[in-house]
Amino acid sequence: MAKRIDLDAPGSAFLSFWRERHLCTLTTLRANGTPHVVPVGVTYDAEARVARVITGKGTRKAAHVVEGSGRVAVCQVDGRWWATLEGTATVRTEPAEVADAERRYAERYTREPRPNPDRVVIEIAVDRATANLPKGP
């Protein structure tokens, strides 16, 4: 059963799930309000309540964030278990922010991201989380 996650005390099962290697989806909104859903890699810093997606500056997902309200959701699924983070996204272009996001991606997904001189970071200020996860210890 899905439940709202307390971001102040998310629990070990939730935090572990966001450290495991999972393919995720990012949902952005087109100008007409319809959802645009794409597969992505996501990292989550629970202490800062920030999720990050690395992408190219010319992608539709980055354009949707810049052109729209910035409200997005990222979700990951493993069988019947899943977790979703929601928040307001911004596109970061600063080299230090991009390098930090690439490092976090490499740590979670145990491989370096492919080189991309046009890389940006979709940074999500997480304000809501829901999940259906096994009970932690």
Short mmCIF file of C-alpha atoms in Angstrom, two decimals:
data_model
loop_
_atom_site.label_atom_id
_atom_site.label_comp_id
_atom_site.label_asym_id
_atom_site.label_seq_id
_atom_site.Cartn_x
_atom_site.Cartn_y
_atom_site.Cartn_z
CA MET A 1 0.00 0.00 0.00
CA ALA A 2 1.35 3.42 -0.94
CA LYS A 3 2.12 5.85 1.82
CA ARG A 4 3.29 9.42 2.15
CA ILE A 5 6.91 9.62 3.28
CA ASP A 6 7.93 12.00 6.05
CA LEU A 7 10.90 13.81 4.51
CA ASP A 8 12.21 14.65 8.00
CA ALA A 9 12.34 10.94 8.92
CA PRO A 10 12.06 8.94 5.69
CA GLY A 11 13.10 5.59 7.14
CA SER A 12 15.84 3.16 6.22
CA ALA A 13 13.87 1.23 3.57
CA PHE A 14 13.15 4.43 1.64
CA LEU A 15 16.75 5.68 1.86
CA SER A 16 18.16 2.29 0.88
CA PHE A 17 15.85 2.09 -2.11
CA TRP A 18 17.13 5.45 -3.38
CA ARG A 19 20.75 4.26 -3.04
CA GLU A 20 20.18 1.03 -4.98
CA ARG A 21 20.71 0.99 -8.74
CA HIS A 22 17.31 1.50 -10.40
CA LEU A 23 16.19 2.97 -13.67
CA CYS A 24 13.81 5.84 -13.00
CA THR A 25 11.35 7.99 -14.89
CA LEU A 26 11.13 11.75 -14.97
CA THR A 27 7.75 13.35 -15.59
CA THR A 28 7.68 16.95 -16.81
CA LEU A 29 4.75 18.92 -18.16
CA ARG A 30 4.45 20.13 -21.73
CA ALA A 31 3.13 23.65 -22.42
CA ASN A 32 -0.35 22.18 -22.97
CA GLY A 33 -0.26 20.50 -19.54
CA THR A 34 0.16 16.92 -20.76
CA PRO A 35 2.82 14.76 -19.10
CA HIS A 36 6.11 13.91 -20.79
CA VAL A 37 7.64 10.79 -19.21
CA VAL A 38 11.18 9.60 -20.00
CA PRO A 39 13.60 7.07 -18.50
CA VAL A 40 16.49 8.62 -16.58
CA GLY A 41 19.03 8.00 -13.87
CA VAL A 42 18.33 9.91 -10.64
CA THR A 43 20.33 10.58 -7.53
CA TYR A 44 18.74 11.70 -4.29
CA ASP A 45 20.34 13.62 -1.42
CA ALA A 46 17.85 13.09 1.39
CA GLU A 47 19.59 15.47 3.77
CA ALA A 48 19.39 18.35 1.29
CA ARG A 49 16.08 17.08 -0.18
CA VAL A 50 17.49 17.40 -3.68
CA ALA A 51 17.15 14.95 -6.56
CA ARG A 52 19.33 15.33 -9.65
CA VAL A 53 19.02 14.21 -13.25
CA ILE A 54 21.86 14.77 -15.71
CA THR A 55 20.86 15.48 -19.31
CA GLY A 56 21.74 17.46 -22.40
CA LYS A 57 20.83 21.15 -22.53
CA GLY A 58 18.85 20.63 -25.75
CA THR A 59 16.53 17.91 -24.44
CA ARG A 60 12.78 18.32 -24.20
CA LYS A 61 12.87 17.48 -20.48
CA ALA A 62 15.21 20.41 -19.81
CA ALA A 63 13.10 22.68 -22.03
CA HIS A 64 9.91 21.70 -20.19
CA VAL A 65 11.49 22.67 -16.88
CA VAL A 66 12.63 26.04 -18.22
CA GLU A 67 9.40 26.81 -20.08
CA GLY A 68 6.88 25.55 -17.53
CA SER A 69 6.06 25.63 -13.85
CA GLY A 70 9.03 23.47 -12.97
CA ARG A 71 6.84 20.91 -11.18
CA VAL A 72 8.18 17.42 -11.85
CA ALA A 73 8.17 13.90 -10.45
CA VAL A 74 10.78 11.15 -10.52
CA CYS A 75 9.81 7.57 -9.86
CA GLN A 76 11.63 4.26 -9.63
CA VAL A 77 10.14 0.78 -9.67
CA ASP A 78 11.43 -2.65 -8.74
CA GLY A 79 8.65 -5.20 -9.15
CA ARG A 80 5.91 -4.23 -6.74
CA TRP A 81 8.13 -1.78 -4.85
CA TRP A 82 8.31 1.84 -5.93
CA ALA A 83 9.10 5.36 -4.69
CA THR A 84 8.25 8.77 -6.13
CA LEU A 85 9.79 12.16 -5.38
CA GLU A 86 7.97 15.35 -6.37
CA GLY A 87 9.16 18.92 -6.37
CA THR A 88 10.13 22.03 -8.24
CA ALA A 89 12.93 21.69 -10.76
CA THR A 90 15.48 24.12 -12.09
CA VAL A 91 18.10 23.61 -14.77
CA ARG A 92 21.65 24.14 -13.49
CA THR A 93 24.48 24.85 -15.91
CA GLU A 94 27.34 25.74 -13.55
CA PRO A 95 30.35 23.47 -14.17
CA ALA A 96 30.73 22.68 -10.45
CA GLU A 97 27.06 21.65 -10.18
CA VAL A 98 27.30 19.50 -13.31
CA ALA A 99 30.50 17.83 -12.05
CA ASP A 100 28.88 17.13 -8.66
CA ALA A 101 25.82 15.58 -10.34
CA GLU A 102 28.05 13.45 -12.59
CA ARG A 103 29.98 12.21 -9.52
CA ARG A 104 26.75 11.31 -7.73
CA TYR A 105 25.47 9.52 -10.85
CA ALA A 106 28.72 7.51 -11.16
CA GLU A 107 28.49 6.53 -7.48
CA ARG A 108 24.90 5.31 -7.66
CA TYR A 109 25.02 3.66 -11.08
CA THR A 110 28.61 2.36 -10.71
CA ARG A 111 29.70 3.79 -14.04
CA GLU A 112 30.78 7.14 -15.36
CA PRO A 113 28.18 8.94 -17.48
CA ARG A 114 29.07 9.18 -21.15
CA PRO A 115 30.91 12.39 -22.04
CA ASN A 116 28.60 15.27 -22.95
CA PRO A 117 29.97 18.81 -23.28
CA ASP A 118 26.38 20.12 -23.34
CA ARG A 119 25.38 18.48 -20.06
CA VAL A 120 23.14 20.26 -17.58
CA VAL A 121 21.52 19.16 -14.33
CA ILE A 122 17.83 19.12 -13.62
CA GLU A 123 17.87 19.80 -9.89
CA ILE A 124 14.66 19.03 -8.02
CA ALA A 125 13.85 20.61 -4.66
CA VAL A 126 11.87 17.70 -3.24
CA ASP A 127 8.80 18.63 -1.22
CA ARG A 128 6.75 15.42 -1.36
CA ALA A 129 7.47 11.70 -1.50
CA THR A 130 5.31 8.59 -1.67
CA ALA A 131 6.29 4.95 -1.79
CA ASN A 132 5.30 1.32 -1.54
CA LEU A 133 8.27 -0.45 -0.01
CA PRO A 134 8.92 -3.51 2.13
CA LYS A 135 8.97 -2.89 5.84
CA GLY A 136 12.45 -1.97 7.06
CA PRO A 137 14.12 -3.50 10.11
#
